[in-house]
Coordinates of C-alpha atoms in Angstrom, one line a residue:
M8 CA -29.4 -15.0 57.3
K9 CA -28.7 -18.1 59.4
Y10 CA -27.3 -19.9 56.3
Q11 CA -24.3 -17.5 56.5
K12 CA -23.1 -19.7 59.4
F13 CA -21.9 -22.2 56.8
L14 CA -19.5 -19.6 55.5
S15 CA -16.6 -20.4 57.9
I16 CA -13.4 -22.2 57.4
P17 CA -14.0 -24.9 60.1
I18 CA -17.4 -25.8 58.7
C19 CA -15.9 -26.0 55.2
A20 CA -13.2 -28.2 56.6
V21 CA -15.9 -30.5 58.1
F22 CA -17.7 -30.8 54.8
F23 CA -14.4 -31.6 53.0
L24 CA -13.5 -34.2 55.6
I25 CA -16.9 -35.9 55.3
G26 CA -16.7 -35.8 51.5
F27 CA -13.1 -37.2 51.5
V28 CA -13.9 -40.0 53.9
Y29 CA -17.0 -40.9 51.9
Y30 CA -15.2 -41.0 48.6
I31 CA -12.2 -43.1 49.8
T32 CA -14.5 -45.5 51.7
V33 CA -17.0 -46.1 49.0
F34 CA -15.2 -45.6 45.7
I35 CA -11.8 -46.8 46.7
F36 CA -11.8 -49.3 49.6
I37 CA -15.2 -50.9 49.2
E38 CA -14.7 -51.1 45.4
D39 CA -11.2 -52.6 45.9
W40 CA -12.4 -55.0 48.7
V41 CA -15.6 -56.6 47.4
G42 CA -16.6 -54.4 44.4
L43 CA -19.6 -52.1 44.3
Q44 CA -21.4 -54.4 41.9
S45 CA -21.5 -57.2 44.3
S46 CA -24.3 -57.7 46.9
A47 CA -21.8 -57.2 49.8
G48 CA -20.3 -54.1 48.2
F49 CA -23.8 -52.6 47.5
L50 CA -24.9 -53.3 51.1
N51 CA -21.8 -51.7 52.6
A52 CA -22.0 -48.7 50.3
T53 CA -25.7 -48.3 51.1
I54 CA -25.1 -48.5 54.9
F55 CA -22.2 -46.0 54.7
T56 CA -24.2 -43.6 52.5
F57 CA -27.0 -43.7 55.0
L58 CA -24.7 -43.0 57.9
A59 CA -23.0 -40.2 56.0
S60 CA -26.4 -38.7 55.1
L61 CA -27.5 -38.7 58.8
C62 CA -24.2 -37.2 59.8
L63 CA -24.6 -34.4 57.3
F64 CA -28.2 -33.8 58.3
S65 CA -27.3 -33.7 62.1
F66 CA -24.5 -31.4 61.3
S67 CA -26.7 -29.0 59.4
V68 CA -29.4 -29.0 62.1
G69 CA -26.7 -28.3 64.7
V70 CA -25.4 -25.4 62.7
L71 CA -28.8 -23.8 61.8
T72 CA -30.7 -24.4 65.0
D73 CA -30.8 -21.6 67.6
P74 CA -29.2 -23.1 70.7
G75 CA -31.7 -21.2 72.9
Y76 CA -31.4 -17.6 74.0
V77 CA -32.8 -16.2 77.2
P78 CA -36.1 -14.4 76.5
S79 CA -35.8 -10.6 76.9
S80 CA -38.9 -10.7 79.1
Y81 CA -37.5 -13.3 81.5
L82 CA -37.6 -12.5 85.2
P83 CA -36.6 -14.9 87.9
D84 CA -38.8 -16.2 90.7
V85 CA -37.2 -14.4 93.6
E86 CA -38.7 -16.9 96.1
D87 CA -37.5 -20.0 94.2
S88 CA -33.9 -19.9 95.2
S89 CA -33.8 -23.7 95.2
S90 CA -33.7 -23.8 91.4
V91 CA -30.3 -22.1 91.5
S92 CA -27.5 -24.7 90.9
D93 CA -25.6 -25.7 94.0
E94 CA -22.4 -25.4 91.9
E95 CA -22.1 -21.8 93.0
P96 CA -22.2 -20.3 96.5
K97 CA -25.7 -19.1 97.4
K98 CA -25.4 -15.5 98.5
N99 CA -28.6 -14.3 96.9
G100 CA -30.8 -16.2 94.5
V101 CA -31.4 -13.2 92.3
Q102 CA -27.8 -12.1 92.1
L103 CA -26.7 -15.6 91.0
K104 CA -29.0 -15.4 88.0
Y105 CA -27.8 -12.0 86.8
C106 CA -25.5 -11.6 83.9
D107 CA -23.4 -8.4 84.1
K108 CA -22.4 -8.7 80.4
C109 CA -26.0 -8.9 79.2
A110 CA -27.3 -6.6 82.0
A111 CA -30.2 -9.0 82.4
Y112 CA -31.4 -11.9 84.5
K113 CA -30.7 -15.4 83.4
P114 CA -32.3 -18.7 84.3
P115 CA -30.6 -21.7 86.0
R116 CA -28.1 -23.5 83.7
A117 CA -27.8 -20.6 81.4
H118 CA -24.3 -19.2 80.7
H119 CA -22.9 -16.2 78.8
C120 CA -21.1 -17.1 75.6
R121 CA -18.3 -14.7 74.8
V122 CA -18.4 -15.7 71.1
C123 CA -22.1 -15.3 70.6
R124 CA -22.2 -12.4 73.1
R125 CA -25.4 -13.7 74.6
C126 CA -26.6 -16.0 77.4
I127 CA -27.4 -19.5 76.1
L128 CA -30.0 -21.8 77.7
R129 CA -28.4 -24.9 79.2
M130 CA -25.2 -24.1 77.5
D131 CA -22.7 -26.9 77.1
H132 CA -20.0 -25.2 75.1
H133 CA -19.3 -23.1 72.0
C134 CA -18.3 -25.4 69.2
L135 CA -16.0 -24.0 66.6
W136 CA -16.8 -26.9 64.2
I137 CA -20.5 -26.0 63.9
N138 CA -20.0 -22.3 64.3
N139 CA -22.6 -22.2 67.0
C140 CA -23.1 -22.7 70.6
V141 CA -24.3 -26.2 71.8
G142 CA -27.2 -25.4 74.0
Y143 CA -30.7 -26.4 75.0
C144 CA -32.2 -26.6 71.5
N145 CA -29.4 -28.1 69.4
Y146 CA -27.7 -30.4 71.9
K147 CA -29.6 -33.4 70.6
A148 CA -28.4 -32.6 67.0
F149 CA -24.9 -32.3 68.3
F150 CA -25.1 -35.6 70.1
N151 CA -26.6 -37.4 67.1
L152 CA -23.8 -35.9 64.9
I153 CA -21.1 -37.4 67.2
L154 CA -23.0 -40.7 67.3
Y155 CA -23.3 -41.1 63.5
A156 CA -19.8 -39.8 62.8
T157 CA -18.4 -42.3 65.3
I158 CA -20.3 -45.3 63.7
G159 CA -19.4 -44.1 60.2
S160 CA -15.7 -43.8 61.2
I161 CA -15.6 -47.2 62.7
H162 CA -17.3 -48.7 59.6
S163 CA -14.7 -46.9 57.4
T164 CA -11.8 -48.2 59.5
I165 CA -13.1 -51.8 59.4
T166 CA -13.5 -51.5 55.6
I167 CA -9.9 -50.2 55.1
I168 CA -8.4 -52.9 57.4
S169 CA -10.5 -55.7 55.6
C170 CA -9.4 -54.4 52.2
A171 CA -5.8 -54.3 53.3
C172 CA -5.9 -57.8 54.7
Q173 CA -7.3 -59.4 51.6
K174 CA -5.0 -57.6 49.2
D175 CA -2.0 -59.5 47.8
W176 CA 0.8 -57.1 48.4
N177 CA 3.4 -59.2 46.7
Y178 CA 1.8 -58.4 43.3
S179 CA 0.0 -55.1 43.9
G180 CA 2.0 -53.7 46.7
R181 CA 3.6 -50.6 45.2
T182 CA 5.2 -48.3 47.8
P183 CA 2.9 -45.3 47.1
L184 CA -0.2 -47.5 47.4
K185 CA 1.1 -48.9 50.7
I186 CA 1.7 -45.4 52.0
F187 CA -1.9 -44.4 50.9
Y188 CA -3.4 -47.4 52.8
V189 CA -1.4 -46.8 55.9
A190 CA -2.1 -43.1 55.9
C191 CA -5.9 -43.6 55.4
G192 CA -6.0 -46.4 58.0
A193 CA -4.1 -44.3 60.6
M194 CA -6.3 -41.3 59.9
M195 CA -9.5 -43.3 60.3
L196 CA -8.2 -45.0 63.5
A197 CA -7.4 -41.6 65.0
L198 CA -10.7 -40.2 63.9
S199 CA -12.6 -43.1 65.4
A200 CA -10.8 -42.9 68.7
T201 CA -11.3 -39.2 69.0
L202 CA -15.0 -39.3 68.1
G203 CA -15.5 -42.4 70.2
T204 CA -14.0 -40.7 73.2
L205 CA -16.2 -37.6 72.6
L206 CA -19.3 -39.8 72.3
G207 CA -18.5 -41.6 75.5
W208 CA -18.0 -38.3 77.3
H209 CA -21.4 -37.0 76.2
I210 CA -23.2 -40.3 77.0
Y211 CA -21.8 -39.8 80.5
L212 CA -23.1 -36.2 80.6
I213 CA -26.5 -37.2 79.3
T214 CA -27.0 -40.0 81.8
H215 CA -26.1 -37.6 84.6
N216 CA -28.1 -34.7 83.1
M217 CA -25.0 -32.5 83.1
T218 CA -23.4 -30.1 80.7
T219 CA -19.7 -29.8 80.2
I220 CA -19.7 -26.5 82.1
E221 CA -21.7 -28.0 85.0
Y222 CA -19.3 -30.9 85.2
Y223 CA -16.3 -28.7 85.8
E224 CA -18.4 -26.5 88.2
G225 CA -19.4 -29.6 90.0
I226 CA -15.8 -30.6 90.6
R227 CA -15.3 -27.3 92.5
A228 CA -18.6 -27.7 94.3
A229 CA -17.8 -31.2 95.4
W230 CA -14.4 -30.0 96.7
L231 CA -16.0 -27.2 98.7
A232 CA -18.6 -29.5 100.1
K233 CA -16.0 -32.1 101.1
K234 CA -14.0 -29.3 102.7
S235 CA -17.1 -28.4 104.8
G236 CA -17.8 -32.0 105.7
L237 CA -20.8 -32.2 103.4
S238 CA -21.7 -34.4 100.3
Y239 CA -22.5 -33.0 96.9
R240 CA -24.9 -34.2 94.2
H241 CA -25.6 -32.6 91.0
P242 CA -29.1 -31.0 91.6
F243 CA -30.4 -31.9 88.1
D244 CA -29.4 -35.6 88.2
L245 CA -32.7 -37.4 88.6
S246 CA -32.2 -41.0 87.3
V247 CA -30.5 -42.4 84.3
Y248 CA -33.7 -43.0 82.3
K249 CA -35.3 -39.8 83.3
N250 CA -32.1 -37.9 82.5
I251 CA -32.0 -39.4 79.0
T252 CA -35.6 -38.6 78.3
L253 CA -35.1 -35.0 79.4
V254 CA -32.3 -34.6 76.9
L255 CA -33.3 -36.8 74.0
G256 CA -37.1 -36.9 74.5
P257 CA -39.6 -39.3 75.9
N258 CA -40.1 -41.3 72.7
M259 CA -37.2 -43.7 72.2
L260 CA -38.0 -44.1 68.5
R261 CA -37.1 -40.4 68.1
W262 CA -33.9 -40.3 70.1
L263 CA -31.8 -40.7 66.9
W264 CA -33.6 -38.1 64.9
P265 CA -31.9 -34.7 65.4
A266 CA -34.8 -32.5 64.3
S267 CA -37.3 -34.0 66.7
I268 CA -37.3 -31.5 69.6
S269 CA -41.0 -30.7 70.0
Y270 CA -40.7 -32.1 73.6
L271 CA -38.5 -29.2 74.7
K272 CA -40.1 -26.6 76.8
D273 CA -39.0 -23.0 77.4
G274 CA -35.6 -24.0 78.9
V275 CA -35.8 -21.5 81.8
S276 CA -36.7 -24.1 84.5
F277 CA -35.7 -27.7 85.1
P278 CA -36.8 -30.4 87.6
T279 CA -34.3 -31.0 90.3
S280 CA -33.7 -33.9 92.7
R281 CA -35.5 -31.9 95.4
D282 CA -38.7 -32.1 93.3
I283 CA -38.8 -35.9 93.4

């Protein structure tokens, strides 16, 4: 059963981290800062609970959603060699789409995952923390997870700093308490910086309609093109808005809902800059 994916140490660690951050933010720092019974405390606790719920939901969708496997009946269009990514030398369109490990053809942008032991549609990477590949069908959930986790971490960090600034350490500043505040503040600052960097990276990828794998393949392709006196452009990079809608969907109101993926097609073909 797919729910068995939750039975892994990294996923349990993520649940523990979310629970720990939620508890200290709401029941320790918000309570100590303005009090949960106050309107400001209730508002902050409600906002943070909402963010934590969205984070948990996005995380669960990312874990449980099939990233997108290549259909067993898939056969490439032999004549359509233009759909093959320019990131690899073109010797033969069919050969470039063949996976030796799966002994089957694979569509453009699909890659073989050594952990899942299958080819994944529009594979970005295999994520240890969701015990799943990040691919065509669950990339949106993964991006939403990073987004909500980043916002929640920043909210928690600001709460800790605000709580520490208003506290009278001359009267309540016992050493263990100071160490606790400093440790929690440092942890949340590091978590916010890490998640924020990851969020910025994936915003860059989305606006260029790239995966992590394609980015690094593109570096090599650009070097080879420059060596030959040519210029290189990622073939699936259409325009910023078009790229975003292809990844997050055409309806802006649903960009932040991880389970809204009805706009996705079969994942075996993608528009390229040559089609415009």
